[in-house]
Each structure stands twice: as structure tokens, then as C-alpha cells.
Amino acid sequence: MDFILDFAAGCIGGAAGVLVGHPFDTVKVRLQVQSVDRPLYRGTYHCFQSIVRQESMTGLYKGIGSPMMGLTFINAIVFGVQGDAMRRLGHDTPLNQFLAGASAGALQSVICCPMELAKTRMQLQGLGERKSKQKLYKNSLDCLVRIYRKEGFRGINRGMVTTLVRETPGFGIYFLTYDVLTRSLGCEPDDPYMILKLLFAGGMSGISSWISTYPVDVIKSRLQADGVGGHNKYNGIADCVRQSLKREGWRVFTHGLTSTLLRAFPVNATTFATVTLFLMYMRDDAGDVKDCEPQPAHSSLTVSPQQAQPSSL
């Protein structure tokens, strides 16, 4: 029952997060993959402004089908696996929060990689056009099917290694930060600032996770975008890192960081608060632990007075 609740909460939280954050993600991808020789955008605001002016508001939501389908399911997996891992580890400690989050991040990479490949290709389609004259891909599913027919199984898993390197520690830091912040802030069901505290903890968790893994994300985006123009520039991860550093210097690993952090806070604040409140009220209705935050790690265990403290879930 606990796993089903975690899974359902992840679905709802993931969908809410996608709606809030996809425009920022589109800006991030455009900035990450633009050519240094002929850059289309001068920065985050100019990119956002150009997309709206040239492609209308719908341009900001290109490729949303893939993350709406994928991220909703991915968040369900992440929160389901993380909650189950915490129950198996048995003790709600910051280290166990990191380990449970890392295991969830590694597992969901299998779905995340193809989904982000389709999203990236869709976001780059019709670049700078208000109405695309010729669409290579009809939608995210069609994108993956076409890539599979052309490049096979390896093609739809382009960027899998970098996705694993990003997601495994990234989700560990994600859940660890949320756990530490919620413990530090403290809250009770009757705390008038409880929701604000949950939003703050969730937003900061997203920011800390992205900052710690962002250079890897830049390389992943470049590898997944490689070949869009009809030819491949990179022979692999090492070659992509080498060429990027040689042509653009170390600042290449900060391209799109501003839009990513602007997106990270509201998206993860929405996601974590939605998940936590959903689990809290569902378990409260079921007569389970009535802390301000649900505790899947303890829900099936006998909780000692020392353990009965607010945790991330």
C-alpha cells in the first residue's frame, strides 16, 4: 500500500512540475546546444524573448509530450523506489536518504534517457520558425520510432552513460538536501508556514541537485542533439568534452545554467510539496503517522521516540 501511495504521489507531483517548468527547460536546451560560432541567443532572457517572438508562446512548450508522459511516470518510479528503499534500509538517516535517492535515480535513467532524447530533438525542431515549414518529427513517440529505425536500440539510448552519471548522484543529493532542510526548518500539521517551508525545501533541493551535476547535463544535451543537422560532430563523451573545452573554454559547462536554476526552484518546489502533502493527507486519512511530512521509511516499522522526527517523505 505504501509503494502504491508513493507511486501515485510521484505521478501527480511529476505532472505538476512539468507544467510549471517546461518553458525554462526549452530555453536551457537551446542555450546548451547553440553554436559558439553563430550563437542565436545572447542569454537567458534574450532566448526566452526570441522564442516567444519568433515561434509564439507554443514554442516554449515544444516537446512537452515526452516529459509529460515520461516525467510523470519517472517521478512515480523515483518516489516509489526511494520510499521502498528507505523502508528496506530501516533507519531514516541523511546517509540512507542519499543512498535511497541514488538508487532511484539510477533505476529511472533507463526511461529518462530516451525521453530526454526525444524532448531535446523536438525542442530543436523548427528553430526560430513561427510555424515549422517541414517537421521531421510529428511528436515525441514518432521521434523515437524514427531514431530507432535509423540508428537502432543504441540510437534511442544515446547519452545513457551521461544520464546515469548525472542522475545517480543527482537524486542522492536531491533527497538528502530535502531531508536536511525539512529537519532543520521543522514543521507541524498546524504550522501556518508549513507549505511555504515545504516549497522552500523542495526548491532548494532541485537547485543543489542541478548545480552538482550540471556540467554532465551539458555534455548529455550535446550528445543527444548531435546529428540533428545531418552530421555528427562528436565521437563520444571524451571527444565532446575535449571539443567543447577547446572551442568554448570552461564556461561551456555553465551554458543555460541560469534558466535551469530559474526552472529548478518552482518545478521542484511544486513537485516535492505536492508529493509530500498528498502522502501526508492520504496516510492521515488511513490513520498512519501524523507528522507534517509522511515517513515511508517508518510507515511499516516500529518508530522509536528518537526516530519520530520530520523527514523528507
Short mmCIF file of C-alpha atoms in Angstrom, two decimals:
data_model
loop_
_atom_site.label_atom_id
_atom_site.label_comp_id
_atom_site.label_asym_id
_atom_site.label_seq_id
_atom_site.Cartn_x
_atom_site.Cartn_y
_atom_site.Cartn_z
CA MET A 1 0.00 0.00 0.00
CA ASP A 2 2.83 2.41 0.85
CA PHE A 3 4.52 1.80 -2.52
CA ILE A 4 1.24 2.47 -4.35
CA LEU A 5 0.81 5.75 -2.48
CA ASP A 6 4.41 6.77 -3.24
CA PHE A 7 3.86 5.86 -6.90
CA ALA A 8 0.61 7.85 -7.15
CA ALA A 9 2.14 10.86 -5.39
CA GLY A 10 5.06 10.83 -7.81
CA CYS A 11 2.67 10.82 -10.79
CA ILE A 12 0.76 13.84 -9.53
CA GLY A 13 3.87 15.73 -8.45
CA GLY A 14 5.64 15.00 -11.74
CA ALA A 15 2.77 16.29 -13.88
CA ALA A 16 2.57 19.49 -11.82
CA GLY A 17 6.32 20.02 -12.15
CA VAL A 18 6.34 19.57 -15.94
CA LEU A 19 3.62 22.18 -16.49
CA VAL A 20 5.49 24.72 -14.38
CA GLY A 21 8.99 24.12 -15.70
CA HIS A 22 8.94 23.10 -19.37
CA PRO A 23 9.39 26.62 -20.84
CA PHE A 24 12.58 27.05 -18.78
CA ASP A 25 13.81 23.66 -19.98
CA THR A 26 13.31 24.65 -23.61
CA VAL A 27 15.43 27.76 -23.05
CA LYS A 28 18.10 25.67 -21.29
CA VAL A 29 18.41 23.20 -24.17
CA ARG A 30 18.55 25.96 -26.81
CA LEU A 31 21.40 27.69 -24.93
CA GLN A 32 23.29 24.46 -24.30
CA VAL A 33 23.45 23.35 -27.91
CA GLN A 34 23.73 26.62 -29.85
CA SER A 35 26.85 27.09 -31.96
CA VAL A 36 29.60 29.24 -30.46
CA ASP A 37 30.47 30.49 -33.96
CA ARG A 38 26.97 31.69 -34.74
CA PRO A 39 25.06 32.00 -31.46
CA LEU A 40 21.36 32.74 -31.86
CA TYR A 41 20.86 33.97 -28.31
CA ARG A 42 22.78 36.39 -26.09
CA GLY A 43 21.50 34.95 -22.84
CA THR A 44 18.54 33.50 -20.97
CA TYR A 45 16.18 36.46 -21.32
CA HIS A 46 17.06 37.04 -24.98
CA CYS A 47 16.48 33.34 -25.72
CA PHE A 48 13.10 33.39 -23.97
CA GLN A 49 12.13 36.62 -25.76
CA SER A 50 13.27 35.32 -29.17
CA ILE A 51 11.34 32.06 -28.87
CA VAL A 52 8.11 33.90 -27.97
CA ARG A 53 8.60 36.47 -30.74
CA GLN A 54 9.63 34.04 -33.49
CA GLU A 55 7.69 30.91 -32.55
CA SER A 56 4.91 32.27 -30.26
CA MET A 57 4.25 31.00 -26.73
CA THR A 58 3.75 27.49 -28.06
CA GLY A 59 7.45 27.44 -28.94
CA LEU A 60 8.24 27.29 -25.22
CA TYR A 61 6.20 24.09 -24.93
CA LYS A 62 7.75 22.19 -27.83
CA GLY A 63 8.44 18.62 -26.83
CA ILE A 64 6.24 18.74 -23.73
CA GLY A 65 4.54 15.50 -24.74
CA SER A 66 7.63 13.45 -23.95
CA PRO A 67 8.25 14.79 -20.43
CA MET A 68 4.53 14.90 -19.63
CA MET A 69 4.29 11.20 -20.40
CA GLY A 70 7.76 10.28 -19.24
CA LEU A 71 8.41 12.53 -16.23
CA THR A 72 5.06 11.71 -14.69
CA PHE A 73 5.97 8.02 -14.80
CA ILE A 74 9.61 8.74 -13.88
CA ASN A 75 8.61 10.66 -10.76
CA ALA A 76 6.32 7.81 -9.83
CA ILE A 77 9.29 5.43 -10.09
CA VAL A 78 11.62 7.79 -8.23
CA PHE A 79 9.35 8.39 -5.26
CA GLY A 80 8.16 4.78 -5.24
CA VAL A 81 11.68 3.32 -5.30
CA GLN A 82 13.03 5.90 -2.86
CA GLY A 83 10.26 5.24 -0.37
CA ASP A 84 10.65 1.46 -0.70
CA ALA A 85 14.44 1.72 -0.35
CA MET A 86 14.05 3.75 2.84
CA ARG A 87 11.73 1.13 4.30
CA ARG A 88 14.24 -1.60 3.47
CA LEU A 89 17.18 0.37 4.91
CA GLY A 90 15.16 0.70 8.09
CA HIS A 91 16.61 3.89 9.53
CA ASP A 92 15.71 7.40 8.39
CA THR A 93 19.17 8.98 8.31
CA PRO A 94 20.67 11.52 5.89
CA LEU A 95 23.05 8.85 4.51
CA ASN A 96 20.18 6.47 3.84
CA GLN A 97 18.23 9.29 2.20
CA PHE A 98 21.18 9.79 -0.17
CA LEU A 99 21.53 6.06 -0.91
CA ALA A 100 17.79 5.62 -1.49
CA GLY A 101 17.70 8.66 -3.78
CA ALA A 102 20.77 7.48 -5.72
CA SER A 103 19.23 4.05 -6.30
CA ALA A 104 16.02 5.66 -7.54
CA GLY A 105 17.98 7.95 -9.85
CA ALA A 106 19.97 5.09 -11.36
CA LEU A 107 16.86 2.98 -11.99
CA GLN A 108 14.82 5.72 -13.65
CA SER A 109 17.67 6.56 -16.05
CA VAL A 110 16.52 3.69 -18.27
CA ILE A 111 13.33 5.63 -19.04
CA CYS A 112 14.76 9.12 -18.61
CA CYS A 113 17.41 8.82 -21.34
CA PRO A 114 15.14 8.02 -24.34
CA MET A 115 12.55 10.50 -23.05
CA GLU A 116 15.08 13.34 -22.86
CA LEU A 117 16.46 12.40 -26.28
CA ALA A 118 13.00 12.85 -27.82
CA LYS A 119 12.42 16.04 -25.84
CA THR A 120 15.73 17.54 -26.98
CA ARG A 121 15.12 16.69 -30.66
CA MET A 122 11.60 18.12 -30.50
CA GLN A 123 12.78 21.31 -28.78
CA LEU A 124 15.32 21.92 -31.55
CA GLN A 125 12.85 21.25 -34.37
CA GLY A 126 11.84 24.36 -36.32
CA LEU A 127 14.42 26.52 -34.56
CA GLY A 128 13.48 30.19 -34.97
CA GLU A 129 10.36 29.48 -37.06
CA ARG A 130 6.91 30.65 -36.02
CA LYS A 131 5.43 27.78 -37.96
CA SER A 132 7.73 24.95 -38.96
CA LYS A 133 7.82 24.57 -42.75
CA GLN A 134 8.84 20.94 -42.57
CA LYS A 135 8.52 18.88 -39.42
CA LEU A 136 10.86 15.92 -39.21
CA TYR A 137 9.01 14.52 -36.19
CA LYS A 138 5.24 14.58 -35.63
CA ASN A 139 5.52 14.03 -31.89
CA SER A 140 7.81 12.54 -29.26
CA LEU A 141 6.82 8.94 -29.99
CA ASP A 142 7.31 9.42 -33.71
CA CYS A 143 10.72 10.92 -32.93
CA LEU A 144 11.83 7.83 -31.01
CA VAL A 145 10.44 5.49 -33.69
CA ARG A 146 12.35 7.31 -36.44
CA ILE A 147 15.56 7.31 -34.42
CA TYR A 148 15.15 3.60 -33.72
CA ARG A 149 14.60 2.78 -37.41
CA LYS A 150 17.68 4.76 -38.38
CA GLU A 151 20.07 4.01 -35.51
CA GLY A 152 18.57 1.04 -33.68
CA PHE A 153 18.48 0.40 -29.94
CA ARG A 154 21.77 2.22 -29.46
CA GLY A 155 20.33 5.33 -31.10
CA ILE A 156 17.37 5.73 -28.74
CA ASN A 157 19.74 5.27 -25.79
CA ARG A 158 22.18 7.94 -26.92
CA GLY A 159 23.52 9.66 -23.80
CA MET A 160 22.73 6.78 -21.42
CA VAL A 161 26.13 6.85 -19.69
CA THR A 162 25.99 10.60 -19.05
CA THR A 163 22.38 10.23 -17.88
CA LEU A 164 23.45 7.61 -15.32
CA VAL A 165 26.40 9.76 -14.18
CA ARG A 166 24.04 12.72 -13.75
CA GLU A 167 21.01 11.02 -12.21
CA THR A 168 22.64 8.68 -9.67
CA PRO A 169 24.42 11.28 -7.51
CA GLY A 170 21.94 13.98 -8.53
CA PHE A 171 18.95 12.25 -6.96
CA GLY A 172 21.01 11.28 -3.94
CA ILE A 173 21.77 14.95 -3.32
CA TYR A 174 18.16 15.82 -4.16
CA PHE A 175 16.64 13.72 -1.38
CA LEU A 176 19.49 14.38 1.04
CA THR A 177 19.04 18.16 0.74
CA TYR A 178 15.28 17.92 1.20
CA ASP A 179 15.74 15.72 4.25
CA VAL A 180 18.28 18.06 5.87
CA LEU A 181 16.23 21.19 5.17
CA THR A 182 12.93 19.79 6.40
CA ARG A 183 14.59 18.56 9.59
CA SER A 184 16.26 21.94 10.11
CA LEU A 185 13.16 24.02 9.38
CA GLY A 186 10.85 21.87 11.44
CA CYS A 187 7.09 21.93 10.95
CA GLU A 188 3.89 20.56 12.39
CA PRO A 189 0.46 19.99 10.80
CA ASP A 190 -0.83 23.15 12.45
CA ASP A 191 2.19 25.23 11.39
CA PRO A 192 0.77 28.13 9.30
CA TYR A 193 4.04 28.24 7.31
CA MET A 194 4.26 24.50 6.66
CA ILE A 195 3.51 24.72 2.93
CA LEU A 196 5.96 27.59 2.46
CA LYS A 197 8.64 25.55 4.23
CA LEU A 198 7.94 22.53 2.01
CA LEU A 199 8.11 24.72 -1.11
CA PHE A 200 11.40 26.25 0.01
CA ALA A 201 12.94 22.87 0.87
CA GLY A 202 11.82 21.36 -2.43
CA GLY A 203 13.06 24.30 -4.49
CA MET A 204 16.47 24.34 -2.83
CA SER A 205 16.75 20.57 -3.27
CA GLY A 206 16.31 20.99 -7.01
CA ILE A 207 18.87 23.79 -7.17
CA SER A 208 21.51 21.86 -5.20
CA SER A 209 20.98 18.76 -7.33
CA TRP A 210 21.37 20.67 -10.61
CA ILE A 211 24.42 22.64 -9.51
CA SER A 212 26.21 19.43 -8.51
CA THR A 213 25.62 17.67 -11.85
CA TYR A 214 25.16 20.47 -14.40
CA PRO A 215 28.43 20.02 -16.36
CA VAL A 216 27.40 16.42 -17.08
CA ASP A 217 24.00 17.63 -18.26
CA VAL A 218 25.62 19.96 -20.79
CA ILE A 219 27.56 17.07 -22.30
CA LYS A 220 24.44 14.88 -22.30
CA SER A 221 22.42 17.54 -24.15
CA ARG A 222 25.16 17.99 -26.75
CA LEU A 223 25.44 14.27 -27.38
CA GLN A 224 21.68 13.88 -27.70
CA ALA A 225 21.42 16.88 -30.03
CA ASP A 226 24.34 15.67 -32.13
CA GLY A 227 23.21 14.66 -35.61
CA VAL A 228 20.19 16.98 -35.76
CA GLY A 229 21.77 18.95 -38.60
CA GLY A 230 22.52 15.81 -40.59
CA HIS A 231 26.05 15.13 -39.39
CA ASN A 232 27.70 14.08 -36.15
CA LYS A 233 30.38 16.23 -34.52
CA TYR A 234 31.31 14.01 -31.58
CA ASN A 235 32.74 10.51 -31.37
CA GLY A 236 31.78 10.04 -27.74
CA ILE A 237 31.78 11.57 -24.28
CA ALA A 238 35.52 12.27 -24.10
CA ASP A 239 35.56 13.80 -27.59
CA CYS A 240 32.56 16.00 -26.75
CA VAL A 241 34.27 17.25 -23.57
CA ARG A 242 37.53 17.87 -25.43
CA GLN A 243 35.96 19.77 -28.35
CA SER A 244 33.68 21.80 -26.09
CA LEU A 245 36.56 22.88 -23.83
CA LYS A 246 38.81 23.66 -26.78
CA ARG A 247 36.25 25.80 -28.59
CA GLU A 248 34.45 27.49 -25.69
CA GLY A 249 36.55 27.10 -22.55
CA TRP A 250 35.31 26.05 -19.11
CA ARG A 251 32.32 28.39 -19.33
CA VAL A 252 30.73 25.92 -21.72
CA PHE A 253 29.65 23.97 -18.64
CA THR A 254 27.56 26.91 -17.45
CA HIS A 255 25.58 27.46 -20.67
CA GLY A 256 21.90 27.52 -19.78
CA LEU A 257 22.58 27.32 -16.03
CA THR A 258 20.56 30.46 -15.26
CA SER A 259 17.40 29.17 -16.94
CA THR A 260 17.96 25.77 -15.34
CA LEU A 261 18.10 27.23 -11.83
CA LEU A 262 15.14 29.52 -12.54
CA ARG A 263 13.26 26.40 -13.55
CA ALA A 264 14.61 24.16 -10.79
CA PHE A 265 13.16 26.09 -7.89
CA PRO A 266 9.47 26.32 -8.92
CA VAL A 267 9.44 22.85 -10.50
CA ASN A 268 10.90 21.02 -7.53
CA ALA A 269 9.09 23.18 -5.01
CA THR A 270 5.83 22.21 -6.73
CA THR A 271 6.80 18.56 -7.10
CA PHE A 272 8.01 17.97 -3.55
CA ALA A 273 5.21 19.96 -1.90
CA THR A 274 2.58 18.14 -3.99
CA VAL A 275 4.06 14.72 -3.21
CA THR A 276 4.51 15.44 0.50
CA LEU A 277 1.05 16.92 1.02
CA PHE A 278 -0.59 14.12 -0.97
CA LEU A 279 1.16 11.44 1.09
CA MET A 280 0.53 13.29 4.33
CA TYR A 281 -3.21 13.57 3.84
CA MET A 282 -3.60 10.08 2.38
CA ARG A 283 -1.78 8.50 5.29
CA ASP A 284 -3.53 10.75 7.74
CA ASP A 285 -6.87 9.52 6.39
CA ALA A 286 -5.62 5.96 6.74
CA GLY A 287 -4.68 6.61 10.38
CA ASP A 288 -0.91 6.39 9.84
CA VAL A 289 1.82 8.64 11.18
CA LYS A 290 0.58 12.23 11.51
CA ASP A 291 3.77 14.22 11.21
CA CYS A 292 3.80 17.25 8.97
CA GLU A 293 5.57 15.06 6.43
CA PRO A 294 4.80 11.42 5.70
CA GLN A 295 7.57 8.98 6.54
CA PRO A 296 7.58 5.92 4.27
CA ALA A 297 10.75 4.73 5.92
CA HIS A 298 8.84 4.30 9.16
CA SER A 299 5.36 3.54 7.94
CA SER A 300 5.86 -0.23 8.19
CA LEU A 301 8.26 -0.12 11.13
CA THR A 302 8.02 0.48 14.83
CA VAL A 303 9.16 4.06 15.32
CA SER A 304 11.12 4.94 18.42
CA PRO A 305 10.75 8.39 20.04
CA GLN A 306 14.23 9.25 18.79
CA GLN A 307 13.31 8.36 15.21
CA ALA A 308 9.96 10.17 15.20
CA GLN A 309 11.25 13.35 13.63
CA PRO A 310 10.31 15.12 10.39
CA SER A 311 11.93 13.58 7.32
CA SER A 312 11.79 14.21 3.62
CA LEU A 313 8.87 11.90 2.92
#
